[in-house]
Short mmCIF file of C-alpha atoms in Angstrom, two decimals:
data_model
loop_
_atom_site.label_atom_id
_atom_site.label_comp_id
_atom_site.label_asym_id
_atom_site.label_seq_id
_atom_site.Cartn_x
_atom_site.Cartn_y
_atom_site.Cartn_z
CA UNK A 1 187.61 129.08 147.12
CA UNK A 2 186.83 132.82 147.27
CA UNK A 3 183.10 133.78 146.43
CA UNK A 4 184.26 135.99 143.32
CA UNK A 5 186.54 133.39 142.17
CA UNK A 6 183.26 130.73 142.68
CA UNK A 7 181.33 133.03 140.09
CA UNK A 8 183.83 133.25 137.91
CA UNK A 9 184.36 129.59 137.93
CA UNK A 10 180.11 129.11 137.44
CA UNK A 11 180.17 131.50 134.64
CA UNK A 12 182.97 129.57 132.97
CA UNK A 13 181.12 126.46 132.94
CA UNK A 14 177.80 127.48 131.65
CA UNK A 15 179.24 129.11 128.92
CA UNK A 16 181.26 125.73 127.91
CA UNK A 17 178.35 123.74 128.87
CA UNK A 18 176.43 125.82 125.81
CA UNK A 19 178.98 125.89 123.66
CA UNK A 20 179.20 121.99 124.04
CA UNK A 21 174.98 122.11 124.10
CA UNK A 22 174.98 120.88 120.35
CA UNK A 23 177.15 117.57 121.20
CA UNK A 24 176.03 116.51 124.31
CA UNK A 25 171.89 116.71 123.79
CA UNK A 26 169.98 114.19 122.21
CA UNK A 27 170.01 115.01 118.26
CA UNK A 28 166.69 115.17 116.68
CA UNK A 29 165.35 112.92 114.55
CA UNK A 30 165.39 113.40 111.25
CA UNK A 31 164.33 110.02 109.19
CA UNK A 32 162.74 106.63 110.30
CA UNK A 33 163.36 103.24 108.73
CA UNK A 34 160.04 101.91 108.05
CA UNK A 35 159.43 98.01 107.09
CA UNK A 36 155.94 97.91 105.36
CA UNK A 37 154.42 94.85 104.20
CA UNK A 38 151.29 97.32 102.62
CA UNK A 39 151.94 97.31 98.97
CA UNK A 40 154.01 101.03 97.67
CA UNK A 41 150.54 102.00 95.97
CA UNK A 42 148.28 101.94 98.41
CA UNK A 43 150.52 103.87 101.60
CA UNK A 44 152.89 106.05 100.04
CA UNK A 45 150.30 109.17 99.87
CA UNK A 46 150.10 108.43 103.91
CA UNK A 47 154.29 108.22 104.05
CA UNK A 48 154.33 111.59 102.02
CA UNK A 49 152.24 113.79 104.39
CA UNK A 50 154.05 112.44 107.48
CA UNK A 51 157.08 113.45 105.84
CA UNK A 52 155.49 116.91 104.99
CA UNK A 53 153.96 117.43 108.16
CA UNK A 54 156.88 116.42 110.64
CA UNK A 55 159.90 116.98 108.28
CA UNK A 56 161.12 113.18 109.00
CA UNK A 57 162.04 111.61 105.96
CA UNK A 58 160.96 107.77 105.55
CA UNK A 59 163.03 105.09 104.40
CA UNK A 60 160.59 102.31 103.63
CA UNK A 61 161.52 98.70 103.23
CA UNK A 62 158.49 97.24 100.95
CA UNK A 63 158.07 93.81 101.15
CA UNK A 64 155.40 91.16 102.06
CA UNK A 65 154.38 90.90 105.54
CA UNK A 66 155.81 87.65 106.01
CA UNK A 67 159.20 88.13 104.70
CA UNK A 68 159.83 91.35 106.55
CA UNK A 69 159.02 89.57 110.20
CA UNK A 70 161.49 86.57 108.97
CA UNK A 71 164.11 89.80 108.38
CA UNK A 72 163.43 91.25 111.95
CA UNK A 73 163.84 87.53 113.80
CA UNK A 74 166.85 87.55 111.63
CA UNK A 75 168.36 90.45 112.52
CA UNK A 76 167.48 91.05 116.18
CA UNK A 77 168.40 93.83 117.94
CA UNK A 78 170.58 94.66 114.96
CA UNK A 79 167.53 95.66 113.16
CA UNK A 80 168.16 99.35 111.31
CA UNK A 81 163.87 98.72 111.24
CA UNK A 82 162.27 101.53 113.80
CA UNK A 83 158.53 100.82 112.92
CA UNK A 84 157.31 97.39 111.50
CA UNK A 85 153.84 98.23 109.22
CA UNK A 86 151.82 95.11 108.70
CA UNK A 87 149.03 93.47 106.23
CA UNK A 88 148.27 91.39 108.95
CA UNK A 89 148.22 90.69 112.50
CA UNK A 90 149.06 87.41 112.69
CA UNK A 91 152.55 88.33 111.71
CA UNK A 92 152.74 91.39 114.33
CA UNK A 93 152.43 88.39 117.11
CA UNK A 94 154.67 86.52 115.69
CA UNK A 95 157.54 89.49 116.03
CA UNK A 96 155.77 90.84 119.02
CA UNK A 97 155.99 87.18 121.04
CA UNK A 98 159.79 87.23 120.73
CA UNK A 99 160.34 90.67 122.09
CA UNK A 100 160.94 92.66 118.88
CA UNK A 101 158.03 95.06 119.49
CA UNK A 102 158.13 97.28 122.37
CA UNK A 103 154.95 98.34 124.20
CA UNK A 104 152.51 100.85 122.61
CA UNK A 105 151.02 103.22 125.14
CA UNK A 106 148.03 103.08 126.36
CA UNK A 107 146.47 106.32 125.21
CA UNK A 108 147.36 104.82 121.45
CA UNK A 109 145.79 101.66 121.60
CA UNK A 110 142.83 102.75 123.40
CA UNK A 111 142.33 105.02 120.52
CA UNK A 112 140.79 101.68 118.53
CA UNK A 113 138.04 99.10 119.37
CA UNK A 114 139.57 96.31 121.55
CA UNK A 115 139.51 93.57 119.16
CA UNK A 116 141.71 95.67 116.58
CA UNK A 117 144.82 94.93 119.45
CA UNK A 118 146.12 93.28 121.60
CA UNK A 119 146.88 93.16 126.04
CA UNK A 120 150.41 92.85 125.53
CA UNK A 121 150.15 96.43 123.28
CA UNK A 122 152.75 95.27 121.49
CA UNK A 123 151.16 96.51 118.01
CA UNK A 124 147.76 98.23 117.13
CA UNK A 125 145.32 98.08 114.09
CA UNK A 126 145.78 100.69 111.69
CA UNK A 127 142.24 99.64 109.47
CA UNK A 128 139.79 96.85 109.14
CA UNK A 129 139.33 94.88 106.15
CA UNK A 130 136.37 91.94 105.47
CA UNK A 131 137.20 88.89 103.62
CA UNK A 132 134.92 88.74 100.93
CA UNK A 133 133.66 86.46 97.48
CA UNK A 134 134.00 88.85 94.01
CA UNK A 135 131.76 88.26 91.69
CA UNK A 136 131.12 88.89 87.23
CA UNK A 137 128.56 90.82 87.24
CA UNK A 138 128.19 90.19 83.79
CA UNK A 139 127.99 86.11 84.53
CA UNK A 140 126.33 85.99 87.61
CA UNK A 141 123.56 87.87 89.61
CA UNK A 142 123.60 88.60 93.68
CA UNK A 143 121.00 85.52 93.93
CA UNK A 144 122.88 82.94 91.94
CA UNK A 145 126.10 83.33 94.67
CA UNK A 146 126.45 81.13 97.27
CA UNK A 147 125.17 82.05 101.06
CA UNK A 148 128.83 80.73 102.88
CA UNK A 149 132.47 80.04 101.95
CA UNK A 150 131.79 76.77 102.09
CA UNK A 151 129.49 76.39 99.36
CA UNK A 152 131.95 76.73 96.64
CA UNK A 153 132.67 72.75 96.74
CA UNK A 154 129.63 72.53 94.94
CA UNK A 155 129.86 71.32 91.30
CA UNK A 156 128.81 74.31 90.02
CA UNK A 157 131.44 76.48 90.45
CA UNK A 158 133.64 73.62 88.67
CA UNK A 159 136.47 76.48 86.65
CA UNK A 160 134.91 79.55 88.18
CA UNK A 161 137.25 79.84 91.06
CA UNK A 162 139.85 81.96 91.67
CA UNK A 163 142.31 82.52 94.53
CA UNK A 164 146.02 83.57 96.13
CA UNK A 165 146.75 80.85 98.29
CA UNK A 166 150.17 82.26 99.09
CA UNK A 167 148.63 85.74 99.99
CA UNK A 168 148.89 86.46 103.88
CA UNK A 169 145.31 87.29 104.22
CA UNK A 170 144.12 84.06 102.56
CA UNK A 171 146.24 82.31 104.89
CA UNK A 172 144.87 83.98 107.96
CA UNK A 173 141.31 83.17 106.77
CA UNK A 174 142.30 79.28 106.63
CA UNK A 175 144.39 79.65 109.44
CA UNK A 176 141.07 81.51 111.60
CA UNK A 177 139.24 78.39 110.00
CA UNK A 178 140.90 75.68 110.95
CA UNK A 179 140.56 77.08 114.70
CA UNK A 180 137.25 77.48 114.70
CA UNK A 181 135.95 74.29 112.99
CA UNK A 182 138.48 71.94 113.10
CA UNK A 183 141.46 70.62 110.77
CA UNK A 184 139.14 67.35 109.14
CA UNK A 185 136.40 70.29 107.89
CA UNK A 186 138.75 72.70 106.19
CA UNK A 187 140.83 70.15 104.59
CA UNK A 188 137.83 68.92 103.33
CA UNK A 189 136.88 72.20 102.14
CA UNK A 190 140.30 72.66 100.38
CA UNK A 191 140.17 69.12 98.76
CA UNK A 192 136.60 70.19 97.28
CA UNK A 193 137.68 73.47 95.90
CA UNK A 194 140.78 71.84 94.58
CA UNK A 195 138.56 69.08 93.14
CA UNK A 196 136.30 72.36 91.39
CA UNK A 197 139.53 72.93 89.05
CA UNK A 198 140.22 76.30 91.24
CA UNK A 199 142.57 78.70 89.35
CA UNK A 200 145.82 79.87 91.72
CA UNK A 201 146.87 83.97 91.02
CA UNK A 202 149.48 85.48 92.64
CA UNK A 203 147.69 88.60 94.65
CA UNK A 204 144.54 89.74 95.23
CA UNK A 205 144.77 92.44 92.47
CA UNK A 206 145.34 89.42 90.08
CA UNK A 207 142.12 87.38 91.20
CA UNK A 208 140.13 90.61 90.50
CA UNK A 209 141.37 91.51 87.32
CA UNK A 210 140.71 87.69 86.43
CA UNK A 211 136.97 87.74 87.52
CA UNK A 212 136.58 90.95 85.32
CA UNK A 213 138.14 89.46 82.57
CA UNK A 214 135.70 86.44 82.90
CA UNK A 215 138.77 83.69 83.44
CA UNK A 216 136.90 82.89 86.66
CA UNK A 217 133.48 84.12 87.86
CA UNK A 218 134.20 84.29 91.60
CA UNK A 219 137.66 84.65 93.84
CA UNK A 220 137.79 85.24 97.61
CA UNK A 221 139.79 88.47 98.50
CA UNK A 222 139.66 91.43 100.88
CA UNK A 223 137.07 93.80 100.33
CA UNK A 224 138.88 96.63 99.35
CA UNK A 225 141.03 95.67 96.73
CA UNK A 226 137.68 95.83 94.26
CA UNK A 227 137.91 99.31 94.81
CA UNK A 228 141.26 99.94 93.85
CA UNK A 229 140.98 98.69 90.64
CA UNK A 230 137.64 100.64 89.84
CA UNK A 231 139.49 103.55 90.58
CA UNK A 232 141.45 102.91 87.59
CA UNK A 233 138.54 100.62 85.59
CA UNK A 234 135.22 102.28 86.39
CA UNK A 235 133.50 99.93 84.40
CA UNK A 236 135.17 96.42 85.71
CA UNK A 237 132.08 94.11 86.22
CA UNK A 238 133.33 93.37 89.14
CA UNK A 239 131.49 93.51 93.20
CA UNK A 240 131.57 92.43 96.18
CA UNK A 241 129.49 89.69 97.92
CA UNK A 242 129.56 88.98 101.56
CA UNK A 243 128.02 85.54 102.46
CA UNK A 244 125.86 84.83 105.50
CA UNK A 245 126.31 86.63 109.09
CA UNK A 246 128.97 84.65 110.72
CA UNK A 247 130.23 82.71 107.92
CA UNK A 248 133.98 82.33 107.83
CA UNK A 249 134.33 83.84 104.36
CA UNK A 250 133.53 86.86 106.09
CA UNK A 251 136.56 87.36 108.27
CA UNK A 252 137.75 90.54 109.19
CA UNK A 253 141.12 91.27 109.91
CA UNK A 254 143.15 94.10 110.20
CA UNK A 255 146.60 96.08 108.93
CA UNK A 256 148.46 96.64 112.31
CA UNK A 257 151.48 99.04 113.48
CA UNK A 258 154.28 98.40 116.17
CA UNK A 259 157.56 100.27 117.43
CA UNK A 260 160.60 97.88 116.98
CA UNK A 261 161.80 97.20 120.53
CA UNK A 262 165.68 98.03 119.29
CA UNK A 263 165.00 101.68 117.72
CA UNK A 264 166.79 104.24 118.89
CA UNK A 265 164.19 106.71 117.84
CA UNK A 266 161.33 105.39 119.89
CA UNK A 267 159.77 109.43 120.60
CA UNK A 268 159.63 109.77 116.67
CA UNK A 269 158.30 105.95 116.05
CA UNK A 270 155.93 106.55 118.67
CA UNK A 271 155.08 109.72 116.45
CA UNK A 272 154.59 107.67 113.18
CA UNK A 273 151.76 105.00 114.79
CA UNK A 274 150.26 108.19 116.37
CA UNK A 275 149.92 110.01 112.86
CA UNK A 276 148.39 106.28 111.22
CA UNK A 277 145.88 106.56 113.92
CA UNK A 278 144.95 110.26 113.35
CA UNK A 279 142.31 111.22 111.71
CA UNK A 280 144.40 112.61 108.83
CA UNK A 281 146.08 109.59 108.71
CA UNK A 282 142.45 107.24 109.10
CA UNK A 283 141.09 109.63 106.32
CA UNK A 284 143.85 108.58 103.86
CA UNK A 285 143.68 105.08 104.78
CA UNK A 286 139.87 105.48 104.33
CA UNK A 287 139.29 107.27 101.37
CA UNK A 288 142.92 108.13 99.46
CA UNK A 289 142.92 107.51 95.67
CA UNK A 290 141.34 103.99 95.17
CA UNK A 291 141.56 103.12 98.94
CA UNK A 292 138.91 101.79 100.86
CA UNK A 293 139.52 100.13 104.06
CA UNK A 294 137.43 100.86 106.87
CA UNK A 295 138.92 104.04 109.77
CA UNK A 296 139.24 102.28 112.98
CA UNK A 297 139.35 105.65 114.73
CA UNK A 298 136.08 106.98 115.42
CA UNK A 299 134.71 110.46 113.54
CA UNK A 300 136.47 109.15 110.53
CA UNK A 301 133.89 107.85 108.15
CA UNK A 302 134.02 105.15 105.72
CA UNK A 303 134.02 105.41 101.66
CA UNK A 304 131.13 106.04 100.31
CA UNK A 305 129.19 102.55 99.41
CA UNK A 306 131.28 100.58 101.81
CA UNK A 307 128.67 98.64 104.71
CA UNK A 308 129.18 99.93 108.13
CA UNK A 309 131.72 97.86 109.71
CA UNK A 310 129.18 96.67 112.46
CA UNK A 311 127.09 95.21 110.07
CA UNK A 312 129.86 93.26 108.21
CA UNK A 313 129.48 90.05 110.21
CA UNK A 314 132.47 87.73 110.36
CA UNK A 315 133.21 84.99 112.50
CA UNK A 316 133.91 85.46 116.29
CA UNK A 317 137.91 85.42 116.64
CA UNK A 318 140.74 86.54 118.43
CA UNK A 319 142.82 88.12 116.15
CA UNK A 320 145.58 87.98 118.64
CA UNK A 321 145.46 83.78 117.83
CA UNK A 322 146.14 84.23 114.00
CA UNK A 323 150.68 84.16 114.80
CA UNK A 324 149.84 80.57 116.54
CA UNK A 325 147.08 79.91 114.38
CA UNK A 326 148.98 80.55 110.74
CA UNK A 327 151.45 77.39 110.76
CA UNK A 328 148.88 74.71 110.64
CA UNK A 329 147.39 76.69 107.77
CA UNK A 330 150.33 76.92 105.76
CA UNK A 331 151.01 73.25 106.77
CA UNK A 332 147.58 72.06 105.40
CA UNK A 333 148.60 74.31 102.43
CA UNK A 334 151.44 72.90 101.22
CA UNK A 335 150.42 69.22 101.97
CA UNK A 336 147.23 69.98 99.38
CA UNK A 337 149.50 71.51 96.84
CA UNK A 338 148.51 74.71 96.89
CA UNK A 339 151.58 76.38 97.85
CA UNK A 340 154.94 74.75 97.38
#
């Protein structure tokens, strides 16, 4: 071939390979499917701003924790799911142990404390949360509440308990429970409460609203969910107690993130977890309208009132145990009645 004719012949195929440009390179990314087991109300001010910072619009699947991980086992690699936004962790490992999660980068999970993921970095913490006990103020004072969880087998809390035994985070605490002191103790425990006439709600929210509306004087629930309702109800005689340092009533999980290992839009999944972890994103999950779970990203502070997260002292457990650790929970569960 003749030099000129060479040119020519270059010339030719750069301007086709622009002119085909549009087709042939990657198109971007315009929406994500999210599957979010946190409830509409308290992380749709988060999905907004994502959406208003990045222009990629969100289409969230809401739904509990549990019932979205039975959806991705179900569906596989067929999943259209491209991020998978837990309540809890233990659920996380039990999609991220069958391959449905891919691998987080390092520079995202190091962007948390250590016990808030996992080695495998096949999800990452999003925020903290403490079990607590909820007390009438109006019934009860700080000094009349029992020092541990397992107190409330006493007598005297005979029709004062409430709680949501099908509620992932209660079943994490029994599950963390069980682990740590054995299956005879906790059964034990659940026989005694059952024994106290406990009341069964369906949420959290519920067992609140209950203890301010005097049905029961106590329920176990996380931490924050008093503060969602006293955005609303300033005057709910409602707060929280923590029992004793180390006392298995004072669990503290966390609300975890991971890419789904099928996506076809890992770059802008990737994106999503990276916005939940910044400290835009912490500051909403901190401090949004009647949110109060504690930033796990440092420089973002807590609500106002909330005790430092270091001083909230829980049990010593590997939250990475809670997707092996759940069955015998919900096993002991529905063999007490308490969830059919």
């Amino acid at each position: 071939m003749k030099k000129g004719s060479a040119i020519v012949l270059a010339v030719v195929v750069a301007a086709l390979s622009l002119a085909t440009g549009a087709a042939t390179a990657p198109a971007q990314t315009t929406s994500l499917t999210i599957y979010s087991g946190r409830e509409q109300q308290l992380v749709k001010p988060i999905m907004d701003r994502f959406t208003k910072e990045t222009g990629i619009e969100l289409k969230v699947r809401y739904a509990s924790s549990t019932s979205l991980a039975t959806a991705l086992v179900e569906e596989g690699s067929n999943s259209p799911a491209d991020v998978y936004w837990s309540q809890e962790p233990g659920t996380l490992g039990l999609v991220g142990a069958r391959g449905l999660l891919a691998r987080l980068p390092q520079a995202t999970v190091g962007r948390v404390p250590a016990r808030f993921s996992t080695r495998s970095r096949r999800w990452v913490g999003t925020s903290a949360r403490s079990r607590v006990l909820v007390y009438n103020t109006n019934e009860l004072r700080p000094s009349d509440l029992p020092a541990s969880v397992w107190g409330l087998t006493n007598a005297t809390w005979r029709g004062k308990i409430g709680i949501a035994p099908t509620n992932a985070s209660f079943q994490a605490f029994l599950g963390a429970t069980i682990h740590l002191y054995g299956e005879a103790r906790v059964r034990a425990w659940l026989e005694g409460v059952r024994a106290n006439d406990v009341r069964f709600y369906p949420n959290n929210t519920t067992v609140v609203q209950a203890v301010g509306r005097g049905d029961v004087e106590v329920g176990l629930v996380n931490h924050y969910y008093l503060y969602n309702l006293l955005a609303d109800t300033p005057s709910l005689p409602v707060r929280n107690h923590w029992f004793r340092n180390g006392d298995p009533g004072n669990l503290v999980l966390a609300a975890g993130v991971g890419v789904v290992a099928s996506t076809q839009k890992t770059a802008a999944a990737r994106r999503f977890v990276d916005f939940l972890l910044s400290k835009t994103g912490q500051r909403l999950i901190a401090r949004g309208p009647g949110a109060a779970e504690y930033p796990l990203v440092k420089g973002v502070p807590r609500r106002p009132g909330l005790p430092p997260l270091d001083s909230v002292k829980g049990p010593k457990y590997n939250l990475g145990r809670l997707s092996a650790d759940i069955a015998p929970a919900v096993k002991m569960l529905l063999e007490e009645g308490f969830i059919r």
